[in-house]
Amino acid sequence: MVYRIGVDVGGTKVAAAIVDSNGKIIDHVRRPSPQASSDALQATIIDCINALSGYNIASIGIGAAGYISADRSTVIYGTNLPWRNEPLGERIAQATGLPVVVENDANSAAWAEYRFGTAQGSVSPLVVTIGTGVGGGIIIDGKLLRGTFGFGGEIGHIHLDDAGPLCGCGQHGCWEVCGSGSALVRFARERANAYPEKAHRLRELSGGGEIQGLAVTQAAQEGDPLALNVFAELGHWNARGIASMITLFDPDVIVLSGGVCEAGSLVIDPINRELSSLLPAGSYRGVPPIRVASLGNNAGIIGAADLSLSA
């Protein structure tokens, strides 16, 4: 059987796996991401690939956090990675003798959900990843939206709030700083400072120190009013972001992925409460269902491997 290798490159780890034609992981390996240099990171990727020997490999797909060139070979700008105009695809191909496709990690994960996960069978899904930041992927009529320069689909950096905090991209009020896990923690800490008499449970669950995301989730699951209010605000901003995406692309399903979405209904219900009212002709149009992704942390690897079919 012919297999493909998928590689997921992030700021803290490099994970690689053998993936079959059905999106099933057969074998896998993981290494810490070196922080020293781009050469060290490239060497780690090659080490992971070489560790997966003994299989008939047709191609390699690499999902990387950052902006990827239109030809799916060069990392123009790595997010939390030491790459600037890095010809990653060419170098990995030279080192391995195999064809290589490089893709944005969020696009790779979205593609995996479309091909093998929650969005399987849909035509034009929108996948929104809510974790430390906000990312995602847009698929229209079965094709991944990449844009003219390969920078399309960076949904976390659409503008939501003029008065919002500064984002890592250099702009204020991006979806990423309003609807992410980092925003959830920020909202909770702000409310705890403003209403200390209402923050006893959050403080208790955080061990008396700085409030953490898991404490907010647990408190909300227990019905704590302040924690539920925090999730309501997070839902408001995510509903606004999703409404903009629906207006632009008219997807048939919204798939939510990322660590924050493990909170399930705490995340989804506030979005659903507001979404219709934020849409043009919201009372008359169809509103796509919101579902939770099914492939978890393996989505990036699986999607990258599958996308390498076009290498």
PDB file of C-alpha atoms in Angstrom:
ATOM      1  CA  MET A   1       0.000   0.000   0.000  1.00  0.00           C
ATOM      2  CA  VAL A   2       1.135   3.542  -0.743  1.00  0.00           C
ATOM      3  CA  TYR A   3       1.143   5.998   2.173  1.00  0.00           C
ATOM      4  CA  ARG A   4       1.818   9.669   2.717  1.00  0.00           C
ATOM      5  CA  ILE A   5       3.599  11.459   5.524  1.00  0.00           C
ATOM      6  CA  GLY A   6       1.926  14.359   7.276  1.00  0.00           C
ATOM      7  CA  VAL A   7       3.966  16.769   9.395  1.00  0.00           C
ATOM      8  CA  ASP A   8       2.580  19.354  11.820  1.00  0.00           C
ATOM      9  CA  VAL A   9       5.118  22.044  12.742  1.00  0.00           C
ATOM     10  CA  GLY A  10       4.346  24.322  15.674  1.00  0.00           C
ATOM     11  CA  GLY A  11       6.154  26.547  18.097  1.00  0.00           C
ATOM     12  CA  THR A  12       6.585  23.770  20.701  1.00  0.00           C
ATOM     13  CA  LYS A  13       6.596  20.478  18.778  1.00  0.00           C
ATOM     14  CA  VAL A  14       7.069  18.766  15.435  1.00  0.00           C
ATOM     15  CA  ALA A  15       4.725  15.807  14.941  1.00  0.00           C
ATOM     16  CA  ALA A  16       4.761  13.498  11.927  1.00  0.00           C
ATOM     17  CA  ALA A  17       2.756  10.429  10.934  1.00  0.00           C
ATOM     18  CA  ILE A  18       2.185   7.840   8.269  1.00  0.00           C
ATOM     19  CA  VAL A  19      -1.337   8.375   6.896  1.00  0.00           C
ATOM     20  CA  ASP A  20      -3.293   6.062   4.607  1.00  0.00           C
ATOM     21  CA  SER A  21      -5.773   7.022   1.891  1.00  0.00           C
ATOM     22  CA  ASN A  22      -8.661   6.977   4.384  1.00  0.00           C
ATOM     23  CA  GLY A  23      -7.039   9.516   6.706  1.00  0.00           C
ATOM     24  CA  LYS A  24      -6.038   6.859   9.241  1.00  0.00           C
ATOM     25  CA  ILE A  25      -2.759   7.296  11.115  1.00  0.00           C
ATOM     26  CA  ILE A  26      -0.625   4.152  10.894  1.00  0.00           C
ATOM     27  CA  ASP A  27       2.518   5.256  12.703  1.00  0.00           C
ATOM     28  CA  HIS A  28       3.678   8.486  14.309  1.00  0.00           C
ATOM     29  CA  VAL A  29       6.592  10.318  15.930  1.00  0.00           C
ATOM     30  CA  ARG A  30       6.977  13.580  17.862  1.00  0.00           C
ATOM     31  CA  ARG A  31       9.929  15.831  18.724  1.00  0.00           C
ATOM     32  CA  PRO A  32      10.260  19.169  20.582  1.00  0.00           C
ATOM     33  CA  SER A  33      10.627  22.163  18.272  1.00  0.00           C
ATOM     34  CA  PRO A  34      14.145  23.603  18.562  1.00  0.00           C
ATOM     35  CA  GLN A  35      14.207  27.341  19.119  1.00  0.00           C
ATOM     36  CA  ALA A  36      17.802  27.939  18.002  1.00  0.00           C
ATOM     37  CA  SER A  37      17.485  28.411  14.247  1.00  0.00           C
ATOM     38  CA  SER A  38      15.579  27.613  11.075  1.00  0.00           C
ATOM     39  CA  ASP A  39      18.241  25.029  10.186  1.00  0.00           C
ATOM     40  CA  ALA A  40      17.711  23.230  13.489  1.00  0.00           C
ATOM     41  CA  LEU A  41      13.951  23.151  12.935  1.00  0.00           C
ATOM     42  CA  GLN A  42      14.418  21.819   9.413  1.00  0.00           C
ATOM     43  CA  ALA A  43      16.751  19.125  10.742  1.00  0.00           C
ATOM     44  CA  THR A  44      14.095  18.095  13.279  1.00  0.00           C
ATOM     45  CA  ILE A  45      11.490  17.742  10.510  1.00  0.00           C
ATOM     46  CA  ILE A  46      13.863  15.546   8.505  1.00  0.00           C
ATOM     47  CA  ASP A  47      14.633  13.483  11.611  1.00  0.00           C
ATOM     48  CA  CYS A  48      10.907  12.864  12.145  1.00  0.00           C
ATOM     49  CA  ILE A  49      10.452  11.844   8.518  1.00  0.00           C
ATOM     50  CA  ASN A  50      13.450   9.493   8.619  1.00  0.00           C
ATOM     51  CA  ALA A  51      12.114   7.919  11.816  1.00  0.00           C
ATOM     52  CA  LEU A  52       9.056   6.769   9.851  1.00  0.00           C
ATOM     53  CA  SER A  53      11.003   4.396   7.639  1.00  0.00           C
ATOM     54  CA  GLY A  54       9.846   1.055   6.289  1.00  0.00           C
ATOM     55  CA  TYR A  55       6.756   2.312   4.444  1.00  0.00           C
ATOM     56  CA  ASN A  56       6.056   2.946   0.762  1.00  0.00           C
ATOM     57  CA  ILE A  57       5.791   6.748   0.841  1.00  0.00           C
ATOM     58  CA  ALA A  58       4.506   8.705  -2.160  1.00  0.00           C
ATOM     59  CA  SER A  59       4.659  12.282  -0.845  1.00  0.00           C
ATOM     60  CA  ILE A  60       5.018  14.535   2.186  1.00  0.00           C
ATOM     61  CA  GLY A  61       2.654  17.251   3.389  1.00  0.00           C
ATOM     62  CA  ILE A  62       3.813  19.831   5.938  1.00  0.00           C
ATOM     63  CA  GLY A  63       1.415  22.011   7.903  1.00  0.00           C
ATOM     64  CA  ALA A  64       3.195  25.054   9.330  1.00  0.00           C
ATOM     65  CA  ALA A  65       1.984  27.954  11.427  1.00  0.00           C
ATOM     66  CA  GLY A  66       2.408  30.990   9.224  1.00  0.00           C
ATOM     67  CA  TYR A  67       1.945  32.504   5.792  1.00  0.00           C
ATOM     68  CA  ILE A  68       2.688  30.080   2.965  1.00  0.00           C
ATOM     69  CA  SER A  69       3.446  31.056  -0.640  1.00  0.00           C
ATOM     70  CA  ALA A  70       0.922  30.458  -3.404  1.00  0.00           C
ATOM     71  CA  ASP A  71       3.070  27.648  -4.844  1.00  0.00           C
ATOM     72  CA  ARG A  72       2.839  25.852  -1.450  1.00  0.00           C
ATOM     73  CA  SER A  73       6.583  25.620  -1.024  1.00  0.00           C
ATOM     74  CA  THR A  74       7.928  28.662   0.849  1.00  0.00           C
ATOM     75  CA  VAL A  75       7.111  29.808   4.370  1.00  0.00           C
ATOM     76  CA  ILE A  76       6.931  33.568   3.821  1.00  0.00           C
ATOM     77  CA  TYR A  77       6.492  34.360   7.504  1.00  0.00           C
ATOM     78  CA  GLY A  78       6.424  31.802  10.279  1.00  0.00           C
ATOM     79  CA  THR A  79       4.128  32.498  13.219  1.00  0.00           C
ATOM     80  CA  ASN A  80       6.146  31.640  16.339  1.00  0.00           C
ATOM     81  CA  LEU A  81       8.635  29.932  14.018  1.00  0.00           C
ATOM     82  CA  PRO A  82      12.097  31.175  12.905  1.00  0.00           C
ATOM     83  CA  TRP A  83      11.221  31.271   9.196  1.00  0.00           C
ATOM     84  CA  ARG A  84      11.261  34.265   6.854  1.00  0.00           C
ATOM     85  CA  ASN A  85      11.045  33.444   3.129  1.00  0.00           C
ATOM     86  CA  GLU A  86      12.153  29.907   3.958  1.00  0.00           C
ATOM     87  CA  PRO A  87      12.120  27.525   0.916  1.00  0.00           C
ATOM     88  CA  LEU A  88      11.001  24.699   3.190  1.00  0.00           C
ATOM     89  CA  GLY A  89       9.326  22.512   0.576  1.00  0.00           C
ATOM     90  CA  GLU A  90      12.331  22.564  -1.726  1.00  0.00           C
ATOM     91  CA  ARG A  91      14.765  21.751   1.072  1.00  0.00           C
ATOM     92  CA  ILE A  92      12.727  18.878   2.495  1.00  0.00           C
ATOM     93  CA  ALA A  93      12.254  17.488  -1.013  1.00  0.00           C
ATOM     94  CA  GLN A  94      16.019  17.612  -1.602  1.00  0.00           C
ATOM     95  CA  ALA A  95      16.695  15.877   1.709  1.00  0.00           C
ATOM     96  CA  THR A  96      14.126  13.102   1.248  1.00  0.00           C
ATOM     97  CA  GLY A  97      13.834  12.661  -2.509  1.00  0.00           C
ATOM     98  CA  LEU A  98      10.045  12.920  -2.225  1.00  0.00           C
ATOM     99  CA  PRO A  99       7.573  15.523  -3.514  1.00  0.00           C
ATOM    100  CA  VAL A 100       6.529  17.973  -0.770  1.00  0.00           C
ATOM    101  CA  VAL A 101       3.570  20.295  -0.261  1.00  0.00           C
ATOM    102  CA  VAL A 102       3.647  22.983   2.456  1.00  0.00           C
ATOM    103  CA  GLU A 103       0.367  24.409   3.739  1.00  0.00           C
ATOM    104  CA  ASN A 104      -0.813  26.633   6.558  1.00  0.00           C
ATOM    105  CA  ASP A 105      -1.524  24.485   9.618  1.00  0.00           C
ATOM    106  CA  ALA A 106      -5.087  25.767  10.089  1.00  0.00           C
ATOM    107  CA  ASN A 107      -5.872  25.118   6.425  1.00  0.00           C
ATOM    108  CA  SER A 108      -4.479  21.606   6.808  1.00  0.00           C
ATOM    109  CA  ALA A 109      -6.681  20.922   9.827  1.00  0.00           C
ATOM    110  CA  ALA A 110      -9.742  22.323   8.066  1.00  0.00           C
ATOM    111  CA  TRP A 111      -9.084  20.122   5.041  1.00  0.00           C
ATOM    112  CA  ALA A 112      -8.868  17.047   7.281  1.00  0.00           C
ATOM    113  CA  GLU A 113     -12.264  17.796   8.844  1.00  0.00           C
ATOM    114  CA  TYR A 114     -13.707  18.246   5.344  1.00  0.00           C
ATOM    115  CA  ARG A 115     -12.262  15.016   3.970  1.00  0.00           C
ATOM    116  CA  PHE A 116     -12.460  12.697   6.970  1.00  0.00           C
ATOM    117  CA  GLY A 117     -14.054  14.438   9.961  1.00  0.00           C
ATOM    118  CA  THR A 118     -17.137  16.335  11.048  1.00  0.00           C
ATOM    119  CA  ALA A 119     -17.506  18.192   7.726  1.00  0.00           C
ATOM    120  CA  GLN A 120     -17.278  15.044   5.610  1.00  0.00           C
ATOM    121  CA  GLY A 121     -20.070  15.094   3.040  1.00  0.00           C
ATOM    122  CA  SER A 122     -20.448  18.869   3.113  1.00  0.00           C
ATOM    123  CA  VAL A 123     -19.672  21.066   0.105  1.00  0.00           C
ATOM    124  CA  SER A 124     -18.574  24.405   1.565  1.00  0.00           C
ATOM    125  CA  PRO A 125     -17.674  24.131   5.251  1.00  0.00           C
ATOM    126  CA  LEU A 126     -16.143  26.834   7.407  1.00  0.00           C
ATOM    127  CA  VAL A 127     -13.770  25.485  10.058  1.00  0.00           C
ATOM    128  CA  VAL A 128     -13.006  27.828  12.962  1.00  0.00           C
ATOM    129  CA  THR A 129     -10.210  26.935  15.365  1.00  0.00           C
ATOM    130  CA  ILE A 130     -10.573  28.534  18.799  1.00  0.00           C
ATOM    131  CA  GLY A 131      -7.496  27.981  20.904  1.00  0.00           C
ATOM    132  CA  THR A 132      -4.827  30.356  22.174  1.00  0.00           C
ATOM    133  CA  GLY A 133      -5.687  32.337  19.041  1.00  0.00           C
ATOM    134  CA  VAL A 134      -8.341  32.052  16.340  1.00  0.00           C
ATOM    135  CA  GLY A 135      -7.662  30.439  12.978  1.00  0.00           C
ATOM    136  CA  GLY A 136      -9.451  28.317  10.482  1.00  0.00           C
ATOM    137  CA  GLY A 137      -9.991  27.331   6.924  1.00  0.00           C
ATOM    138  CA  ILE A 138     -12.535  28.087   4.215  1.00  0.00           C
ATOM    139  CA  ILE A 139     -13.555  25.484   1.657  1.00  0.00           C
ATOM    140  CA  ILE A 140     -15.830  26.515  -1.205  1.00  0.00           C
ATOM    141  CA  ASP A 141     -17.320  23.930  -3.564  1.00  0.00           C
ATOM    142  CA  GLY A 142     -14.717  21.429  -2.449  1.00  0.00           C
ATOM    143  CA  LYS A 143     -11.728  23.720  -2.948  1.00  0.00           C
ATOM    144  CA  LEU A 144      -9.525  25.216  -0.238  1.00  0.00           C
ATOM    145  CA  LEU A 145      -9.571  29.010  -0.407  1.00  0.00           C
ATOM    146  CA  ARG A 146      -5.945  30.178  -0.469  1.00  0.00           C
ATOM    147  CA  GLY A 147      -6.105  33.556  -2.237  1.00  0.00           C
ATOM    148  CA  THR A 148      -3.810  35.216  -4.757  1.00  0.00           C
ATOM    149  CA  PHE A 149      -0.651  35.075  -2.634  1.00  0.00           C
ATOM    150  CA  GLY A 150      -1.547  32.057  -0.499  1.00  0.00           C
ATOM    151  CA  PHE A 151      -2.532  34.257   2.438  1.00  0.00           C
ATOM    152  CA  GLY A 152      -6.305  33.796   2.206  1.00  0.00           C
ATOM    153  CA  GLY A 153      -8.443  32.372   4.984  1.00  0.00           C
ATOM    154  CA  GLU A 154      -6.691  34.136   7.886  1.00  0.00           C
ATOM    155  CA  ILE A 155     -10.031  34.578   9.602  1.00  0.00           C
ATOM    156  CA  GLY A 156      -8.537  35.310  13.013  1.00  0.00           C
ATOM    157  CA  HIS A 157      -7.417  38.707  11.758  1.00  0.00           C
ATOM    158  CA  ILE A 158     -10.651  40.131  10.467  1.00  0.00           C
ATOM    159  CA  HIS A 159     -11.527  43.310  12.353  1.00  0.00           C
ATOM    160  CA  LEU A 160     -14.254  43.194  15.024  1.00  0.00           C
ATOM    161  CA  ASP A 161     -13.655  45.922  17.594  1.00  0.00           C
ATOM    162  CA  ASP A 162     -12.048  49.357  17.142  1.00  0.00           C
ATOM    163  CA  ALA A 163     -11.449  49.570  20.889  1.00  0.00           C
ATOM    164  CA  GLY A 164     -10.104  46.039  21.155  1.00  0.00           C
ATOM    165  CA  PRO A 165      -6.663  45.027  22.404  1.00  0.00           C
ATOM    166  CA  LEU A 166      -3.567  44.998  20.231  1.00  0.00           C
ATOM    167  CA  CYS A 167      -3.190  41.762  18.284  1.00  0.00           C
ATOM    168  CA  GLY A 168       0.107  40.072  17.471  1.00  0.00           C
ATOM    169  CA  CYS A 169      -0.475  40.952  13.817  1.00  0.00           C
ATOM    170  CA  GLY A 170      -0.131  44.660  14.670  1.00  0.00           C
ATOM    171  CA  GLN A 171      -3.833  45.579  14.421  1.00  0.00           C
ATOM    172  CA  HIS A 172      -6.364  46.265  17.181  1.00  0.00           C
ATOM    173  CA  GLY A 173      -9.558  44.330  17.801  1.00  0.00           C
ATOM    174  CA  CYS A 174      -8.973  41.271  15.602  1.00  0.00           C
ATOM    175  CA  TRP A 175     -11.225  38.242  16.028  1.00  0.00           C
ATOM    176  CA  GLU A 176      -8.214  36.509  17.586  1.00  0.00           C
ATOM    177  CA  VAL A 177      -8.040  38.902  20.547  1.00  0.00           C
ATOM    178  CA  CYS A 178     -11.832  38.944  21.016  1.00  0.00           C
ATOM    179  CA  GLY A 179     -12.882  35.308  20.617  1.00  0.00           C
ATOM    180  CA  SER A 180      -9.933  33.113  21.590  1.00  0.00           C
ATOM    181  CA  GLY A 181      -8.966  31.180  24.689  1.00  0.00           C
ATOM    182  CA  SER A 182      -6.645  34.048  25.578  1.00  0.00           C
ATOM    183  CA  ALA A 183      -9.628  36.405  25.399  1.00  0.00           C
ATOM    184  CA  LEU A 184     -11.651  34.093  27.655  1.00  0.00           C
ATOM    185  CA  VAL A 185      -8.977  34.335  30.340  1.00  0.00           C
ATOM    186  CA  ARG A 186      -8.667  38.096  29.886  1.00  0.00           C
ATOM    187  CA  PHE A 187     -12.431  38.608  30.243  1.00  0.00           C
ATOM    188  CA  ALA A 188     -12.462  36.482  33.409  1.00  0.00           C
ATOM    189  CA  ARG A 189      -9.599  38.356  35.037  1.00  0.00           C
ATOM    190  CA  GLU A 190     -11.132  41.731  34.172  1.00  0.00           C
ATOM    191  CA  ARG A 191     -14.457  40.755  35.706  1.00  0.00           C
ATOM    192  CA  ALA A 192     -12.833  39.243  38.773  1.00  0.00           C
ATOM    193  CA  ASN A 193     -10.969  42.483  39.382  1.00  0.00           C
ATOM    194  CA  ALA A 194     -14.065  44.604  38.781  1.00  0.00           C
ATOM    195  CA  TYR A 195     -16.404  42.406  40.853  1.00  0.00           C
ATOM    196  CA  PRO A 196     -14.242  40.634  43.454  1.00  0.00           C
ATOM    197  CA  GLU A 197     -17.294  39.693  45.513  1.00  0.00           C
ATOM    198  CA  LYS A 198     -18.529  37.558  42.597  1.00  0.00           C
ATOM    199  CA  ALA A 199     -15.209  35.879  41.796  1.00  0.00           C
ATOM    200  CA  HIS A 200     -14.803  33.594  44.818  1.00  0.00           C
ATOM    201  CA  ARG A 201     -15.285  30.356  42.899  1.00  0.00           C
ATOM    202  CA  LEU A 202     -12.965  31.386  40.084  1.00  0.00           C
ATOM    203  CA  ARG A 203     -10.283  32.314  42.594  1.00  0.00           C
ATOM    204  CA  GLU A 204     -10.784  29.073  44.483  1.00  0.00           C
ATOM    205  CA  LEU A 205     -10.500  26.917  41.345  1.00  0.00           C
ATOM    206  CA  SER A 206      -7.347  28.815  40.350  1.00  0.00           C
ATOM    207  CA  GLY A 207      -5.713  28.068  43.695  1.00  0.00           C
ATOM    208  CA  GLY A 208      -5.783  31.705  44.718  1.00  0.00           C
ATOM    209  CA  GLY A 209      -3.466  32.730  41.894  1.00  0.00           C
ATOM    210  CA  GLU A 210      -4.107  34.157  38.436  1.00  0.00           C
ATOM    211  CA  ILE A 211      -7.364  32.876  36.939  1.00  0.00           C
ATOM    212  CA  GLN A 212      -6.831  30.206  34.281  1.00  0.00           C
ATOM    213  CA  GLY A 213      -9.004  28.986  31.425  1.00  0.00           C
ATOM    214  CA  LEU A 214      -9.746  25.567  32.917  1.00  0.00           C
ATOM    215  CA  ALA A 215     -11.009  27.239  36.074  1.00  0.00           C
ATOM    216  CA  VAL A 216     -13.388  29.413  34.038  1.00  0.00           C
ATOM    217  CA  THR A 217     -14.737  26.354  32.244  1.00  0.00           C
ATOM    218  CA  GLN A 218     -15.220  24.350  35.437  1.00  0.00           C
ATOM    219  CA  ALA A 219     -16.919  27.247  37.186  1.00  0.00           C
ATOM    220  CA  ALA A 220     -19.258  27.752  34.225  1.00  0.00           C
ATOM    221  CA  GLN A 221     -20.098  24.037  34.180  1.00  0.00           C
ATOM    222  CA  GLU A 222     -21.062  24.415  37.844  1.00  0.00           C
ATOM    223  CA  GLY A 223     -23.349  27.317  36.949  1.00  0.00           C
ATOM    224  CA  ASP A 224     -21.199  30.141  38.348  1.00  0.00           C
ATOM    225  CA  PRO A 225     -22.824  33.400  37.089  1.00  0.00           C
ATOM    226  CA  LEU A 226     -19.581  35.301  36.506  1.00  0.00           C
ATOM    227  CA  ALA A 227     -18.032  32.442  34.530  1.00  0.00           C
ATOM    228  CA  LEU A 228     -21.195  32.046  32.443  1.00  0.00           C
ATOM    229  CA  ASN A 229     -21.085  35.772  31.721  1.00  0.00           C
ATOM    230  CA  VAL A 230     -17.508  35.370  30.472  1.00  0.00           C
ATOM    231  CA  PHE A 231     -18.561  32.608  28.077  1.00  0.00           C
ATOM    232  CA  ALA A 232     -21.466  34.783  26.915  1.00  0.00           C
ATOM    233  CA  GLU A 233     -19.058  37.568  25.958  1.00  0.00           C
ATOM    234  CA  LEU A 234     -16.782  35.113  24.186  1.00  0.00           C
ATOM    235  CA  GLY A 235     -19.846  33.819  22.319  1.00  0.00           C
ATOM    236  CA  HIS A 236     -20.817  37.350  21.307  1.00  0.00           C
ATOM    237  CA  TRP A 237     -17.499  37.995  19.565  1.00  0.00           C
ATOM    238  CA  ASN A 238     -17.369  34.574  17.969  1.00  0.00           C
ATOM    239  CA  ALA A 239     -20.918  35.016  16.719  1.00  0.00           C
ATOM    240  CA  ARG A 240     -19.897  38.321  15.134  1.00  0.00           C
ATOM    241  CA  GLY A 241     -16.914  36.717  13.440  1.00  0.00           C
ATOM    242  CA  ILE A 242     -18.884  33.728  12.209  1.00  0.00           C
ATOM    243  CA  ALA A 243     -21.697  35.978  10.980  1.00  0.00           C
ATOM    244  CA  SER A 244     -19.202  37.884   8.837  1.00  0.00           C
ATOM    245  CA  MET A 245     -17.931  34.616   7.368  1.00  0.00           C
ATOM    246  CA  ILE A 246     -21.456  33.396   6.633  1.00  0.00           C
ATOM    247  CA  THR A 247     -22.274  36.696   4.917  1.00  0.00           C
ATOM    248  CA  LEU A 248     -19.196  36.404   2.723  1.00  0.00           C
ATOM    249  CA  PHE A 249     -19.080  32.696   1.913  1.00  0.00           C
ATOM    250  CA  ASP A 250     -22.497  31.159   2.737  1.00  0.00           C
ATOM    251  CA  PRO A 251     -21.068  27.879   4.154  1.00  0.00           C
ATOM    252  CA  ASP A 252     -23.257  24.822   4.647  1.00  0.00           C
ATOM    253  CA  VAL A 253     -21.779  23.925   8.059  1.00  0.00           C
ATOM    254  CA  ILE A 254     -19.639  25.600  10.722  1.00  0.00           C
ATOM    255  CA  VAL A 255     -17.121  23.294  12.411  1.00  0.00           C
ATOM    256  CA  LEU A 256     -15.505  24.480  15.643  1.00  0.00           C
ATOM    257  CA  SER A 257     -12.151  23.025  16.634  1.00  0.00           C
ATOM    258  CA  GLY A 258      -9.420  23.846  19.143  1.00  0.00           C
ATOM    259  CA  GLY A 259      -9.010  23.429  22.862  1.00  0.00           C
ATOM    260  CA  VAL A 260     -11.639  25.988  23.880  1.00  0.00           C
ATOM    261  CA  CYS A 261     -14.316  24.053  21.990  1.00  0.00           C
ATOM    262  CA  GLU A 262     -13.870  21.109  24.334  1.00  0.00           C
ATOM    263  CA  ALA A 263     -16.223  23.131  26.561  1.00  0.00           C
ATOM    264  CA  GLY A 264     -18.975  22.139  24.099  1.00  0.00           C
ATOM    265  CA  SER A 265     -22.316  23.829  24.733  1.00  0.00           C
ATOM    266  CA  LEU A 266     -20.681  26.569  26.818  1.00  0.00           C
ATOM    267  CA  VAL A 267     -19.084  27.770  23.592  1.00  0.00           C
ATOM    268  CA  ILE A 268     -21.753  26.831  21.055  1.00  0.00           C
ATOM    269  CA  ASP A 269     -24.957  27.929  22.823  1.00  0.00           C
ATOM    270  CA  PRO A 270     -24.001  31.634  23.196  1.00  0.00           C
ATOM    271  CA  ILE A 271     -23.028  31.728  19.505  1.00  0.00           C
ATOM    272  CA  ASN A 272     -26.333  30.211  18.448  1.00  0.00           C
ATOM    273  CA  ARG A 273     -28.280  32.669  20.609  1.00  0.00           C
ATOM    274  CA  GLU A 274     -26.883  35.652  18.698  1.00  0.00           C
ATOM    275  CA  LEU A 275     -25.991  34.359  15.263  1.00  0.00           C
ATOM    276  CA  SER A 276     -29.311  34.755  13.458  1.00  0.00           C
ATOM    277  CA  SER A 277     -29.765  38.336  14.688  1.00  0.00           C
ATOM    278  CA  LEU A 278     -26.321  39.284  13.312  1.00  0.00           C
ATOM    279  CA  LEU A 279     -26.999  38.011   9.794  1.00  0.00           C
ATOM    280  CA  PRO A 280     -28.564  40.018   6.968  1.00  0.00           C
ATOM    281  CA  ALA A 281     -32.127  38.720   6.536  1.00  0.00           C
ATOM    282  CA  GLY A 282     -31.353  36.441   9.457  1.00  0.00           C
ATOM    283  CA  SER A 283     -35.002  35.601  10.085  1.00  0.00           C
ATOM    284  CA  TYR A 284     -35.492  34.405   6.518  1.00  0.00           C
ATOM    285  CA  ARG A 285     -32.259  32.738   5.493  1.00  0.00           C
ATOM    286  CA  GLY A 286     -30.915  29.340   6.446  1.00  0.00           C
ATOM    287  CA  VAL A 287     -28.362  29.446   9.260  1.00  0.00           C
ATOM    288  CA  PRO A 288     -25.754  26.678   8.953  1.00  0.00           C
ATOM    289  CA  PRO A 289     -25.477  24.240  11.859  1.00  0.00           C
ATOM    290  CA  ILE A 290     -22.543  24.528  14.254  1.00  0.00           C
ATOM    291  CA  ARG A 291     -20.744  21.299  15.071  1.00  0.00           C
ATOM    292  CA  VAL A 292     -17.608  20.315  16.973  1.00  0.00           C
ATOM    293  CA  ALA A 293     -14.599  18.904  15.097  1.00  0.00           C
ATOM    294  CA  SER A 294     -13.836  15.227  15.506  1.00  0.00           C
ATOM    295  CA  LEU A 295     -10.158  14.742  14.584  1.00  0.00           C
ATOM    296  CA  GLY A 296      -8.601  16.672  17.465  1.00  0.00           C
ATOM    297  CA  ASN A 297      -4.866  17.298  17.464  1.00  0.00           C
ATOM    298  CA  ASN A 298      -4.342  14.890  14.560  1.00  0.00           C
ATOM    299  CA  ALA A 299      -6.249  17.046  12.077  1.00  0.00           C
ATOM    300  CA  GLY A 300      -3.240  19.076  10.946  1.00  0.00           C
ATOM    301  CA  ILE A 301      -1.169  15.980  10.219  1.00  0.00           C
ATOM    302  CA  ILE A 302      -3.988  14.185   8.406  1.00  0.00           C
ATOM    303  CA  GLY A 303      -4.892  17.230   6.322  1.00  0.00           C
ATOM    304  CA  ALA A 304      -1.291  17.958   5.344  1.00  0.00           C
ATOM    305  CA  ALA A 305      -0.791  14.354   4.263  1.00  0.00           C
ATOM    306  CA  ASP A 306      -3.960  14.386   2.162  1.00  0.00           C
ATOM    307  CA  LEU A 307      -3.110  17.724   0.557  1.00  0.00           C
ATOM    308  CA  SER A 308       0.211  16.270  -0.576  1.00  0.00           C
ATOM    309  CA  LEU A 309      -1.783  14.189  -3.082  1.00  0.00           C
ATOM    310  CA  SER A 310      -1.405  17.147  -5.439  1.00  0.00           C
ATOM    311  CA  ALA A 311       2.398  17.261  -5.063  1.00  0.00           C
TER     312      ALA A 311
END
